[in-house]
Coordinates of C-alpha atoms in Angstrom, one line a residue:
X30 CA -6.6 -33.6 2.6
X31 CA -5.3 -31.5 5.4
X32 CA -2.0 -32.9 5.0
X33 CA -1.9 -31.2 1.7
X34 CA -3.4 -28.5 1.4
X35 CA -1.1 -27.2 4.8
X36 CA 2.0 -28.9 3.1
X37 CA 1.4 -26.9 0.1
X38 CA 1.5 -23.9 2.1
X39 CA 5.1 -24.9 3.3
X40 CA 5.9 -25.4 -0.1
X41 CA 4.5 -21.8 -0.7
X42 CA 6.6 -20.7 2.0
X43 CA 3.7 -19.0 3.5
X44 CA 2.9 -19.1 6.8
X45 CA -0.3 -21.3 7.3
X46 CA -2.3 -19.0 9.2
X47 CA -6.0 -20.2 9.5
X48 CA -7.8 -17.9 7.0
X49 CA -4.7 -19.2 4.3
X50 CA -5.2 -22.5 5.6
X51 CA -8.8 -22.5 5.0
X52 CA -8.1 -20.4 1.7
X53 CA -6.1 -23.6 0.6
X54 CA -8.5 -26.3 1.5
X55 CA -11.5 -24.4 -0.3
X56 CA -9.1 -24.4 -3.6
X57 CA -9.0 -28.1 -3.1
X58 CA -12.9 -28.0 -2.8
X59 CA -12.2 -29.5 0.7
X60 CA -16.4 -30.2 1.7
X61 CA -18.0 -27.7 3.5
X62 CA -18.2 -29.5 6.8
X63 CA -14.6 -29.5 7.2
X64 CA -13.9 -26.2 6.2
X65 CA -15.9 -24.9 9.1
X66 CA -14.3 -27.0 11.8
X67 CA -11.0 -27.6 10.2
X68 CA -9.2 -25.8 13.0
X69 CA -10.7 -28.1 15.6
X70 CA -9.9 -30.9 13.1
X71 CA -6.0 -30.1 13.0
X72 CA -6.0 -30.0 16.6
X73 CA -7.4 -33.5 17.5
X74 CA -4.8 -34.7 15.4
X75 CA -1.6 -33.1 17.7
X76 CA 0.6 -36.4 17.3
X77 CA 1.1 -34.5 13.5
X78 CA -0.1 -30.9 13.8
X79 CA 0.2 -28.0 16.3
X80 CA -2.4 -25.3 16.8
X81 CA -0.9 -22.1 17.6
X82 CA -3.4 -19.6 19.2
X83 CA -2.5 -15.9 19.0
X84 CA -0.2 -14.7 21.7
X85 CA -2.6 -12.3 24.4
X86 CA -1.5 -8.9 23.3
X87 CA 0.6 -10.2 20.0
X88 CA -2.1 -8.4 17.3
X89 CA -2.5 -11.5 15.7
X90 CA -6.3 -12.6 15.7
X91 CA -6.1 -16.3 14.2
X92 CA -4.2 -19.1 15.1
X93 CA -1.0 -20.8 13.3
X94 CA -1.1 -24.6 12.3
X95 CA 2.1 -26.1 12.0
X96 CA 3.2 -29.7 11.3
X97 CA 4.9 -31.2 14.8
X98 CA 7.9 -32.1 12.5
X99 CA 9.3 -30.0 9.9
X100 CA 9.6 -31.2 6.1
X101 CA 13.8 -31.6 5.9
X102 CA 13.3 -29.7 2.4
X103 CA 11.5 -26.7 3.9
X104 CA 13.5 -23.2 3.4
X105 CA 11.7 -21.1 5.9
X106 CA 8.6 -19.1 5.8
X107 CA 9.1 -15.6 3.6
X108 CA 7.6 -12.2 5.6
X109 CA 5.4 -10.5 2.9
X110 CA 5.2 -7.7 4.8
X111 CA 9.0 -6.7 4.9
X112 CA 10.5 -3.7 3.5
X113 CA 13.5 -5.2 3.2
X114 CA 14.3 -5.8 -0.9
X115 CA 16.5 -9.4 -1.7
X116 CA 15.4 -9.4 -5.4
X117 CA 18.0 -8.3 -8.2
X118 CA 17.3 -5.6 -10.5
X119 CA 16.6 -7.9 -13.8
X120 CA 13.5 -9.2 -11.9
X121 CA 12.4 -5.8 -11.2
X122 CA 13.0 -4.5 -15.2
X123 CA 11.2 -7.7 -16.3
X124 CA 8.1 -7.2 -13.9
X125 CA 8.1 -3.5 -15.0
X126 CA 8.5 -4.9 -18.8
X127 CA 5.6 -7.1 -18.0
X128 CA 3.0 -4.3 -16.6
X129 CA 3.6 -2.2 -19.3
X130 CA 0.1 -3.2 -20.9
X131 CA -3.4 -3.6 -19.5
X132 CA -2.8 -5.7 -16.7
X133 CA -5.9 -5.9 -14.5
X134 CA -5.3 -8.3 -11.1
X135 CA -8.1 -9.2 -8.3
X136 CA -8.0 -10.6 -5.2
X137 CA -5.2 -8.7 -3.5
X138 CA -1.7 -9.4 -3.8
X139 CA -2.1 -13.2 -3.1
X140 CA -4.8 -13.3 -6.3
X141 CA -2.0 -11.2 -8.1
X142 CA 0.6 -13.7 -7.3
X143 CA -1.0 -16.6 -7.8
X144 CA -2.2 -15.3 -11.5
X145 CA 1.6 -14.2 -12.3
X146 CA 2.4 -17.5 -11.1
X147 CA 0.0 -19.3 -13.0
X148 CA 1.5 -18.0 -16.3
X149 CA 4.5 -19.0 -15.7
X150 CA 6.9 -15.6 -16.4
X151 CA 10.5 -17.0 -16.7
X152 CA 11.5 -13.9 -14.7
X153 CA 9.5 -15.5 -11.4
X154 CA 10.7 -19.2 -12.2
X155 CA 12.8 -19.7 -9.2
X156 CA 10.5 -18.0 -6.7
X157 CA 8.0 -19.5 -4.6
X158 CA 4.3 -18.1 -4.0
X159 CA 5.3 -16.7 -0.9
X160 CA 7.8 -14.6 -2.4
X161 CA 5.8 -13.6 -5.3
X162 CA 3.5 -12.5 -2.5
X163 CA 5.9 -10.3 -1.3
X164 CA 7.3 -8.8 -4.7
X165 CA 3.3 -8.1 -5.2
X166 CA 3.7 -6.1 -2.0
X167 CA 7.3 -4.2 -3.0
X168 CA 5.5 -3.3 -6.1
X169 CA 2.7 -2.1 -4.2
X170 CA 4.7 0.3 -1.4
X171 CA 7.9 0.6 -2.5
X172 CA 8.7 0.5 -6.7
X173 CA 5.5 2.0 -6.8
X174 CA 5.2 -0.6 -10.2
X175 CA 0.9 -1.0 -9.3
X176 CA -1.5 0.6 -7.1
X177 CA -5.0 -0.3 -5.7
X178 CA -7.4 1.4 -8.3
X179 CA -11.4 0.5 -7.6
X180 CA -10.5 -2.7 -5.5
X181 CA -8.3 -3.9 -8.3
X182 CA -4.4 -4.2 -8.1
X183 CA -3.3 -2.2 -11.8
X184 CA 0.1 -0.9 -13.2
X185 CA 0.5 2.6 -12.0
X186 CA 1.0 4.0 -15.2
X187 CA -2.6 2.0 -16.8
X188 CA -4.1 4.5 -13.7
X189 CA -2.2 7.8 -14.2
X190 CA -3.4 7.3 -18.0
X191 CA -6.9 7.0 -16.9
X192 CA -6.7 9.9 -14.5
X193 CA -5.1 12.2 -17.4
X194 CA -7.1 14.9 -18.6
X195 CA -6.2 13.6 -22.5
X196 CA -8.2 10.8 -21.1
X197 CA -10.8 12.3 -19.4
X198 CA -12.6 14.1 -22.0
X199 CA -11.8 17.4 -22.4
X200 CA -8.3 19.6 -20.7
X201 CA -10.9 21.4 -18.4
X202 CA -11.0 21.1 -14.8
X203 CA -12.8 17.9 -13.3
X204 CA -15.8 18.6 -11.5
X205 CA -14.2 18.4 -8.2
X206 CA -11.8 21.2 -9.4
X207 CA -8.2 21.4 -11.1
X208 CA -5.9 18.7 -9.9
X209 CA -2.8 19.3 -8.0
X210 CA -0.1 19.4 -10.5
X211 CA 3.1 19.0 -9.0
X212 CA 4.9 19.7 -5.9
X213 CA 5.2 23.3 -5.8
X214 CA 2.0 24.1 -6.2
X215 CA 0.9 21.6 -2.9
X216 CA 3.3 23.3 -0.7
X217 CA 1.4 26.6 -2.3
X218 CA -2.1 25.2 -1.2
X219 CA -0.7 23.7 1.9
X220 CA 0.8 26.9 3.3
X221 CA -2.4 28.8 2.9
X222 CA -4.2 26.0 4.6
X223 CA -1.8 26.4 7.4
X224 CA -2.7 29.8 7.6
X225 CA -6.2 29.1 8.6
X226 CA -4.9 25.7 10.2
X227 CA -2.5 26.7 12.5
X228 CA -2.8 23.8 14.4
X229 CA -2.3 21.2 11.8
X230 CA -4.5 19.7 9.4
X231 CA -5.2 15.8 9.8
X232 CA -3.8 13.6 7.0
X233 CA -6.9 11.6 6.6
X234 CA -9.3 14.8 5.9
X235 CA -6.1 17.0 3.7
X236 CA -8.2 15.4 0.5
X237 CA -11.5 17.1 1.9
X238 CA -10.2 19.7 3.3
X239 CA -8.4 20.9 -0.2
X240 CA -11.7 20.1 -2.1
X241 CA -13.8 22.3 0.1
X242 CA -11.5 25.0 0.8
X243 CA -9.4 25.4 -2.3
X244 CA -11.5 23.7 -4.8
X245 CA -8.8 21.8 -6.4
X246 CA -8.0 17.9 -6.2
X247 CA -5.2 16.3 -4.5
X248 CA -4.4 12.5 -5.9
X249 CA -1.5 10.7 -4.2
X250 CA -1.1 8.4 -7.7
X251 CA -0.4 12.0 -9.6
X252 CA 2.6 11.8 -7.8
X253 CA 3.3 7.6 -8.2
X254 CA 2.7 7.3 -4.7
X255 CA -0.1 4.4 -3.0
X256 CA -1.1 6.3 0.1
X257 CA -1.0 10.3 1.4
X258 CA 1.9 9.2 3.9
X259 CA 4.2 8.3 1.4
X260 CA 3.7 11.5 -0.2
X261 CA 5.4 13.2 3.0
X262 CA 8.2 11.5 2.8
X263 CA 9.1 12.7 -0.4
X264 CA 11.2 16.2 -0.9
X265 CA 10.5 19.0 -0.8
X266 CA 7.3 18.1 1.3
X267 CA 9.7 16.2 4.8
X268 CA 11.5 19.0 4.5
X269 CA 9.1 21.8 4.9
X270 CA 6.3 20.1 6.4
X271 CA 6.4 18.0 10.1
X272 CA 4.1 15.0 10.5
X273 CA 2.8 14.7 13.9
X274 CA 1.1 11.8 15.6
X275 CA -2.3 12.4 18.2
X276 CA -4.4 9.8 20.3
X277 CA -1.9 7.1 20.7
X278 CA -1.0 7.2 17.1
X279 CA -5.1 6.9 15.9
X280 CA -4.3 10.6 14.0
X281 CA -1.8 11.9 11.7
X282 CA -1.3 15.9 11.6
X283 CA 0.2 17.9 8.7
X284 CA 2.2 20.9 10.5
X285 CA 4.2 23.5 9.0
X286 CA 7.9 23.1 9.8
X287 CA 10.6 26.2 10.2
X288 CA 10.4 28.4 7.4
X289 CA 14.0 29.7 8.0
X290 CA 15.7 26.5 7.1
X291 CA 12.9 26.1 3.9
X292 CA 15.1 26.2 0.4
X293 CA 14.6 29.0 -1.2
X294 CA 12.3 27.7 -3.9
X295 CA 10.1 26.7 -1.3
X296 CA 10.2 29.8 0.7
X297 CA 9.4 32.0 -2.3
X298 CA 6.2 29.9 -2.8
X299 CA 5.5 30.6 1.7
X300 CA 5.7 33.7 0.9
X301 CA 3.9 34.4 -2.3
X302 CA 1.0 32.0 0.0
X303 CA 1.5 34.3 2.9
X304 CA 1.1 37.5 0.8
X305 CA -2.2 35.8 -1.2
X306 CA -3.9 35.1 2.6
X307 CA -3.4 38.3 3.7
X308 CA -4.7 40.3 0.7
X309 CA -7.9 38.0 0.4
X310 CA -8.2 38.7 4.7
X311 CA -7.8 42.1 4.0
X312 CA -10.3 42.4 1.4
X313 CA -12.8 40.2 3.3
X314 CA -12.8 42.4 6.1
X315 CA -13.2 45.8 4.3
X316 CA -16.5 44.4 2.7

């Protein structure tokens, strides 16, 4: 049993750490008793596996568990965290053909691939888990195909459907305030932010922040993106706005950039936010 179930994994291609090790032998129903020693099992048995503990400083925080000799038809473990993209375009149309329904998908991107495996898309024929893993995670960070939506893993356009105001009963505001609509008018509410913000406003409070101040709603998916970050990296916001890291790296800051090499759009919109700031100061200090 633990011959298989961390053979398997090589045939996945993923890379047995323990918790996928002990994923694997609890899909096999693997009795309780081993799955809460099986690390110690695999390492009396060294003469055919090798326990890898986390290198002092390495970020890792479980140990590897190898076979001592390598399967002759093994092709190498696939990184399912890499940004790199190997897979042609027909794949991508066909997955995007695919989530163009109500798709719902739990447990991650592992539970996501293993359920696309299961039903056996032609498209993903040729792949192995492990790389379905990793199109699970392109499709998360960089087609933007899916997003995490209430711990579930959903087509991005199933969520910007739900989030619509056609869908939300009524075109008024939501009671946390009128959504961000487009770019122009973040740079609007980020530049009179700024004003009171000179220093920079942190990433992880901008959603607050915009609620309380401005009452209006900033959502990252309004703009097909998975996380705030990603949102900076799109024009016209990395171009007008400087992303600054505090405390080793712990904080993100949201600072204004030059305004003299701003486009022209986007300094019209500076200073139509300038000019609103400094009428609403001047008429809070003559009451």
């Amino acid at each position: 049993m633990l011959t298989s179930a961390l053979e398997s994994l090589y045939e996945d291609r993923i890379k047995p750490l323990a918790n996928y090790v002990k994923g694997r032998l609890k899909e096999r129903s693997c009795p309780e008793a081993i799955v809460k020693s099986f690390v110690e099992l695999y390492a009396q048995h060294s003469d055919l596996y090798a326990v890898q503990q986390p290198a002092q400083g390495s970020g890792a925080d479980e140990a590897t568990i190898l076979f001592q000799k390598e399967p002759d038809w093994f092709k190498g473990w696939v990184d399912i965290d890499a940004p790199d993209d190997p897979y042609d375009e027909e794949l991508w149309d066909e997955l995007a053909k695919f989530l163009d329904g109500e798709h719902t998908f739990a447990g991650g991107r592992y539970g996501m691939a293993r359920e696309l495996m299961q039903r056996n898309l032609p498209f993903l024929a040729k792949h192995s888990l492990g790389e379905v893993c990793h199109i699970v995670q392109l499709a998360i960070q960089h087609r933007r195909l899916i997003v995490y939506h209430r711990k579930m893993l959903k087509p991005i356009q199933t969520v910007l459907c739900q989030l619509s105001p056609s869908n939300g009963g009524g075109a008024g505001p939501a009671p946390e305030g009128e959504e961000i609509k487009d770019m122009d008018d973040l740079c609007g509410v980020l530049f009179r932010m700024l004003v009171h913000h000179p220093q920079g406003i942190r990433l992880c409070r901008m959603k607050q922040m915009i609620k309380h101040e401005f009452c209006r709603k900033l959502s990252e998916m309004a703009f097909q993106c998975t996380k705030l970050i990603e949102l900076f990296n799109q024009e016209p916001l990395a171009a007008t706005f400087v992303l600054d890291t505090e405390n080793d790296g712990k904080s993100i800051y949201v600072r204004l950039g030059n305004p003299e090499t701003f486009s022209d759009p986007i300094k019209k919109i500076y200073q139509q936010a300038q000019s609103t700031e400094a009428k609403q100061q001047a008429a809070t200090a003559s009451q």
